[in-house]
mmCIF file of C-alpha atoms and ligand atoms in Angstrom:
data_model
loop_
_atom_site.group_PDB
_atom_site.id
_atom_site.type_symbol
_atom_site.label_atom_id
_atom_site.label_comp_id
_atom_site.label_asym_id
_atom_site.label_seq_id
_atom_site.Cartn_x
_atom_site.Cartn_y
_atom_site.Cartn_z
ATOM 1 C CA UNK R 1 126.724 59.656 139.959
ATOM 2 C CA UNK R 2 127.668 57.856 142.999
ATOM 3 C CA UNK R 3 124.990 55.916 145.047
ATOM 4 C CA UNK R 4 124.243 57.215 148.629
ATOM 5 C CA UNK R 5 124.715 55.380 151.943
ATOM 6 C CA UNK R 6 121.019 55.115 153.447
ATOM 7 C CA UNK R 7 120.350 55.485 156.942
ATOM 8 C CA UNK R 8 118.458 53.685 159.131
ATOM 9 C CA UNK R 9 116.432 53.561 162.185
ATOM 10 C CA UNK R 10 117.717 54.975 165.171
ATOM 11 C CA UNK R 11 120.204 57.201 163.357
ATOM 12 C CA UNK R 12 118.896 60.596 164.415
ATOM 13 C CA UNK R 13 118.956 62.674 161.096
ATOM 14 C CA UNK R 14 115.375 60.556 160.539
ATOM 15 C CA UNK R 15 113.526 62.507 163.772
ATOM 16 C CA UNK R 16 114.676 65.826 162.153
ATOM 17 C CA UNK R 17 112.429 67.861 160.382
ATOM 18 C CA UNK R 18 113.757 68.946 156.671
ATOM 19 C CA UNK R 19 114.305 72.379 155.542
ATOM 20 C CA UNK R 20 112.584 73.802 152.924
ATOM 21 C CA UNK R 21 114.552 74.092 149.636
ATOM 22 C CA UNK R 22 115.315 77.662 148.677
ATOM 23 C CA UNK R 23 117.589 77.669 145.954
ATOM 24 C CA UNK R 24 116.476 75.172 142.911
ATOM 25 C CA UNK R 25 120.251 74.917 140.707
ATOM 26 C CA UNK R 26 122.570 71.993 138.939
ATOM 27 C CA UNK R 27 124.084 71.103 142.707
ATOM 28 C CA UNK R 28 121.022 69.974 144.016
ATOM 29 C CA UNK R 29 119.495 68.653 140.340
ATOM 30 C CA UNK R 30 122.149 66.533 140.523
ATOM 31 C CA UNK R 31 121.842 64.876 144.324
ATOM 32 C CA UNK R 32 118.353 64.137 143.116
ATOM 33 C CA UNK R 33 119.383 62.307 140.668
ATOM 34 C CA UNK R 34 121.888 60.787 143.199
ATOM 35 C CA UNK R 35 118.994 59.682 145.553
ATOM 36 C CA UNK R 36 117.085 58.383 142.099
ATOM 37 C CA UNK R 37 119.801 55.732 141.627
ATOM 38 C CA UNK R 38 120.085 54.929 145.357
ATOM 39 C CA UNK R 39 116.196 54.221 145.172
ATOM 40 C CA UNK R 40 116.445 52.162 142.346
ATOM 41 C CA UNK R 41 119.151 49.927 143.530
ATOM 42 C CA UNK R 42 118.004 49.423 146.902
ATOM 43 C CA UNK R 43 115.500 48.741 145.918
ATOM 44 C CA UNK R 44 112.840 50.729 146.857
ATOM 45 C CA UNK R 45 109.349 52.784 145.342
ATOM 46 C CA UNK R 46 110.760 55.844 147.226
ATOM 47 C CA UNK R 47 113.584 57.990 148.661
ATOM 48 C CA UNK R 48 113.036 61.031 150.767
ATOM 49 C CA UNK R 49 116.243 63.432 151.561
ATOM 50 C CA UNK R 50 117.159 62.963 155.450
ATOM 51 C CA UNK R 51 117.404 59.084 155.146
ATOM 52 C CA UNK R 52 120.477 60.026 152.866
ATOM 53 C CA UNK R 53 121.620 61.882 155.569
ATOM 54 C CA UNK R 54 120.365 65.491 153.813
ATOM 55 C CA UNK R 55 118.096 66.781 156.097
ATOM 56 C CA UNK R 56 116.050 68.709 153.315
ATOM 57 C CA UNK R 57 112.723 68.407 151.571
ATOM 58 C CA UNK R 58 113.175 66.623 148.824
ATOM 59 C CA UNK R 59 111.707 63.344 147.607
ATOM 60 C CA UNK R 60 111.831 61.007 145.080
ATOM 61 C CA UNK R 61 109.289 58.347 143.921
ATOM 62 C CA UNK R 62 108.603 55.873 141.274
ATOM 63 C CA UNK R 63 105.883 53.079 142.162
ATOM 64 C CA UNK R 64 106.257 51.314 138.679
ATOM 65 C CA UNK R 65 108.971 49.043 138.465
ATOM 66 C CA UNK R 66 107.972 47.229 134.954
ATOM 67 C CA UNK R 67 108.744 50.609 133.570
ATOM 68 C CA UNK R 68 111.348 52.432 135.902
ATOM 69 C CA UNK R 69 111.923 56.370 134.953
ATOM 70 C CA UNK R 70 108.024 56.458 133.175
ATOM 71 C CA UNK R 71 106.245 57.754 136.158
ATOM 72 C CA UNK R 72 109.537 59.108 138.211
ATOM 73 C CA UNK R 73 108.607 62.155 140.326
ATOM 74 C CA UNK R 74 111.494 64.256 141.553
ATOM 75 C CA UNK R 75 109.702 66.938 144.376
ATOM 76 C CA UNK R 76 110.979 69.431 146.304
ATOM 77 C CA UNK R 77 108.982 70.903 148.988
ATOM 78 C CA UNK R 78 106.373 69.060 148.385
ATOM 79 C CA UNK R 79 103.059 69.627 150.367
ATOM 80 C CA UNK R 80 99.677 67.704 150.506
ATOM 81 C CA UNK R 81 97.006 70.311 150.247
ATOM 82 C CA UNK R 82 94.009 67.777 150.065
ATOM 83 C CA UNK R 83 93.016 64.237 151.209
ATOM 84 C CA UNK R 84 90.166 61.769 150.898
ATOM 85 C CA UNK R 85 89.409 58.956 152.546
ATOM 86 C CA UNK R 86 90.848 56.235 153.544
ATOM 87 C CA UNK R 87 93.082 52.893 153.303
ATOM 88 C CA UNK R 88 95.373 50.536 155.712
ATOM 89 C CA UNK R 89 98.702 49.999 153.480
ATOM 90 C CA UNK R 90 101.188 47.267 154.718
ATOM 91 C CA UNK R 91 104.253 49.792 154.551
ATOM 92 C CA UNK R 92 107.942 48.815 154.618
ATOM 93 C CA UNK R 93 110.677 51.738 154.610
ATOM 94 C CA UNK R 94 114.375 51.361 153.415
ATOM 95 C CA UNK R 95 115.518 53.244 157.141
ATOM 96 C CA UNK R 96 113.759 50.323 158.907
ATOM 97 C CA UNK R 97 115.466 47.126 158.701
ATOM 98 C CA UNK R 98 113.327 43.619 159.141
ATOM 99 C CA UNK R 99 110.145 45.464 159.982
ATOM 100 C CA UNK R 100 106.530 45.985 157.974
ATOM 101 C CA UNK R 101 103.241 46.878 159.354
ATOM 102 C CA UNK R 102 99.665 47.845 158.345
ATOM 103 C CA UNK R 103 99.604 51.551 158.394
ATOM 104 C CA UNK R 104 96.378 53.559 157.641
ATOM 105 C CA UNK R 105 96.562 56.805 155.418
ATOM 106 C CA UNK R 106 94.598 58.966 153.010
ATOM 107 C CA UNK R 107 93.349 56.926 149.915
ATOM 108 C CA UNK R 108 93.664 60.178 148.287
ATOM 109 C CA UNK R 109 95.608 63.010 147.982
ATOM 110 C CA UNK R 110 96.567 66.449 146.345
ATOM 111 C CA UNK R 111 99.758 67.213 146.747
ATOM 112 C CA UNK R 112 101.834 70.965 145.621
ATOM 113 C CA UNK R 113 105.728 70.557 144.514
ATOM 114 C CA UNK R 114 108.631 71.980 142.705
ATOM 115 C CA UNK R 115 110.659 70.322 140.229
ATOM 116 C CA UNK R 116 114.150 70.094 139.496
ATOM 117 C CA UNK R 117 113.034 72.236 136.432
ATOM 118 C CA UNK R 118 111.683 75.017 138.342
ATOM 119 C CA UNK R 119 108.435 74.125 137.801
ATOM 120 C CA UNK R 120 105.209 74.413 140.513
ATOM 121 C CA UNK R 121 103.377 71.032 139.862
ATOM 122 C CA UNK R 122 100.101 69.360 141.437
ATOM 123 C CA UNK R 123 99.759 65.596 141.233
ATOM 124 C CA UNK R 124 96.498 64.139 142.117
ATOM 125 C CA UNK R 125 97.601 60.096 143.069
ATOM 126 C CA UNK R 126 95.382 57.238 145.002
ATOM 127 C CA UNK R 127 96.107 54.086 146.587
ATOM 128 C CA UNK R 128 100.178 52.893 146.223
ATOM 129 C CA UNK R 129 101.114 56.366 145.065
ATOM 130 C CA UNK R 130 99.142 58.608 147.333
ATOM 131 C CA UNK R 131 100.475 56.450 150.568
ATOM 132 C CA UNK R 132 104.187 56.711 149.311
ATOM 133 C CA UNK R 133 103.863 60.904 148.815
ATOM 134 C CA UNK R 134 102.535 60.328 152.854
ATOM 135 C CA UNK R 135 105.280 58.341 153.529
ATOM 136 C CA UNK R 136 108.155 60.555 151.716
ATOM 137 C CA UNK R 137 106.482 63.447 153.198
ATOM 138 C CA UNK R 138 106.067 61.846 156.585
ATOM 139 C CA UNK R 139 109.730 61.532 156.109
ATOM 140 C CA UNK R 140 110.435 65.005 155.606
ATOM 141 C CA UNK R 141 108.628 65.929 159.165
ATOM 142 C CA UNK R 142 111.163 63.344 160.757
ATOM 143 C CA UNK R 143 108.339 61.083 161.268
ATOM 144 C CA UNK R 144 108.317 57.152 160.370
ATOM 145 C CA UNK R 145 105.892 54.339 159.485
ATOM 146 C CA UNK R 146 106.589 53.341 162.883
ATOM 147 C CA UNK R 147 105.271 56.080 164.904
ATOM 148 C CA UNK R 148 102.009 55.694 162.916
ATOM 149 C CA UNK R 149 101.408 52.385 164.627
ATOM 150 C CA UNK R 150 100.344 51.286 168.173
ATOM 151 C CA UNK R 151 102.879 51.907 171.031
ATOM 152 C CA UNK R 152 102.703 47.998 172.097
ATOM 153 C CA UNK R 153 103.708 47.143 168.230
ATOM 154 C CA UNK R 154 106.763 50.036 167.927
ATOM 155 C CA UNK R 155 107.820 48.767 171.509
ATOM 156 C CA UNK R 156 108.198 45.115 169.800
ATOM 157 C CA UNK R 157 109.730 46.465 167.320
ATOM 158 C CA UNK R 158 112.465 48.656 169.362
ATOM 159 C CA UNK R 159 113.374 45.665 171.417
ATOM 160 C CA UNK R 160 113.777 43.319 167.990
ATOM 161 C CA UNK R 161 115.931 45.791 166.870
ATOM 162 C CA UNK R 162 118.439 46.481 170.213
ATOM 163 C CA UNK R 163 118.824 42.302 170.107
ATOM 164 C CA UNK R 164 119.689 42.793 166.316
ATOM 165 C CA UNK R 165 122.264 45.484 167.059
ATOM 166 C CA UNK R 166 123.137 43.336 170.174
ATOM 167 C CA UNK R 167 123.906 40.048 168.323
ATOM 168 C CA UNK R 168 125.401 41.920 165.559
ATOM 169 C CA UNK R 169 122.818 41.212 163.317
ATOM 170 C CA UNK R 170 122.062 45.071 162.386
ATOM 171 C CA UNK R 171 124.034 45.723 159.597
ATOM 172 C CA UNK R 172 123.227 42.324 157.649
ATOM 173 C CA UNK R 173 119.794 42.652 158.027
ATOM 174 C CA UNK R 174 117.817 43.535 154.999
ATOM 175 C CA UNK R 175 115.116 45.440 154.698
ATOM 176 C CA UNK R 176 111.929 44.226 153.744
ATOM 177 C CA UNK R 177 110.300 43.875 150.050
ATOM 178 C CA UNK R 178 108.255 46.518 149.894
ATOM 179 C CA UNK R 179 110.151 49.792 150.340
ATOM 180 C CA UNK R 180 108.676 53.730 150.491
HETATM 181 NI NI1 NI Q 201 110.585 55.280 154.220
#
């Protein structure tokens, strides 16, 4: 199982939407499992497809550390088919280097998958859990944390990140600590 190179912010396979998964076999069981050891030794709480540079819907989370694999969720296709309320989430993302921000989202959510195992599943998840299935979803729409947040803030950012690529500094720079 080789680990996957992840790509980062402005690499365009992140604006793209996914497509859906149509065929469920070994192959693709076993690039999930692929993206599961690249999210574990990033490290991160969650991987989504296109920032391995697979522009399908597939995601991976797992926002317990202390006990990694317990609560792992490999999805495909996943889809959030309710939502309640709301919460502000300071949200970091392995494609964005040096960058976190206060994002709001659904406290709540519902969300409809596939697993590897051919299985339809529904996982009901609040707080850390339901914003990372937005965020891995967000993903899969080609969206990112960043375009959740005001135009004045992802302007900042953008001009950060051309004097990091300017000075060279892009490809040391680390990501921050709390990864979706
Ligand atoms: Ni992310």
């Amino acid at each position: 199982m080789a680990l996957l190179k992840i790509r980062k912010f402005p690499d365009p396979v992140l604006k793209e939407p996914a497509r859906l998964v149509e065929n469920i076999d070994g192959k693709l069981a076993g690039f999930i499992d692929s993206m599961v050891q690249t999210m574990y030794a990033a490290p991160g709480v969650g991987l989504a497809a296109p920032q391995v540079g697979e522009s399908s819907r597939v995601i991976v989370i797992d926002v317990e550390h202390e006990n990694p694999g317990k609560h792992l969720l490999k999805l495909i296709n996943p889809e959030i088919v309710e939502t309640h309320g709301s919460i502000l989430w300071e949200e970091g993302c392995l494609s964005v280097v040096d960058f976190t921000a206060d994002v709001k989202r659904a406290k709540e959510v519902l969300v409809r998958a596939w697993t590897p195992e051919q299985e339809e599943v529904e996982i009901e998840a609040d707080d850390l859990l339901a914003v990372a299935l937005q965020h891995e979803i967000d993903h899969l729409e080609g969206k990112l944390f960043i375009d959740r947040i005001s135009r004045i803030k992802r302007e900042l950012y953008r001009r950060k990140l051309k004097k990091m690529i300017r000075d060279g500094e892009f490809e040391k720079a680390k990501s921050p600590s709390v990864l979706i």
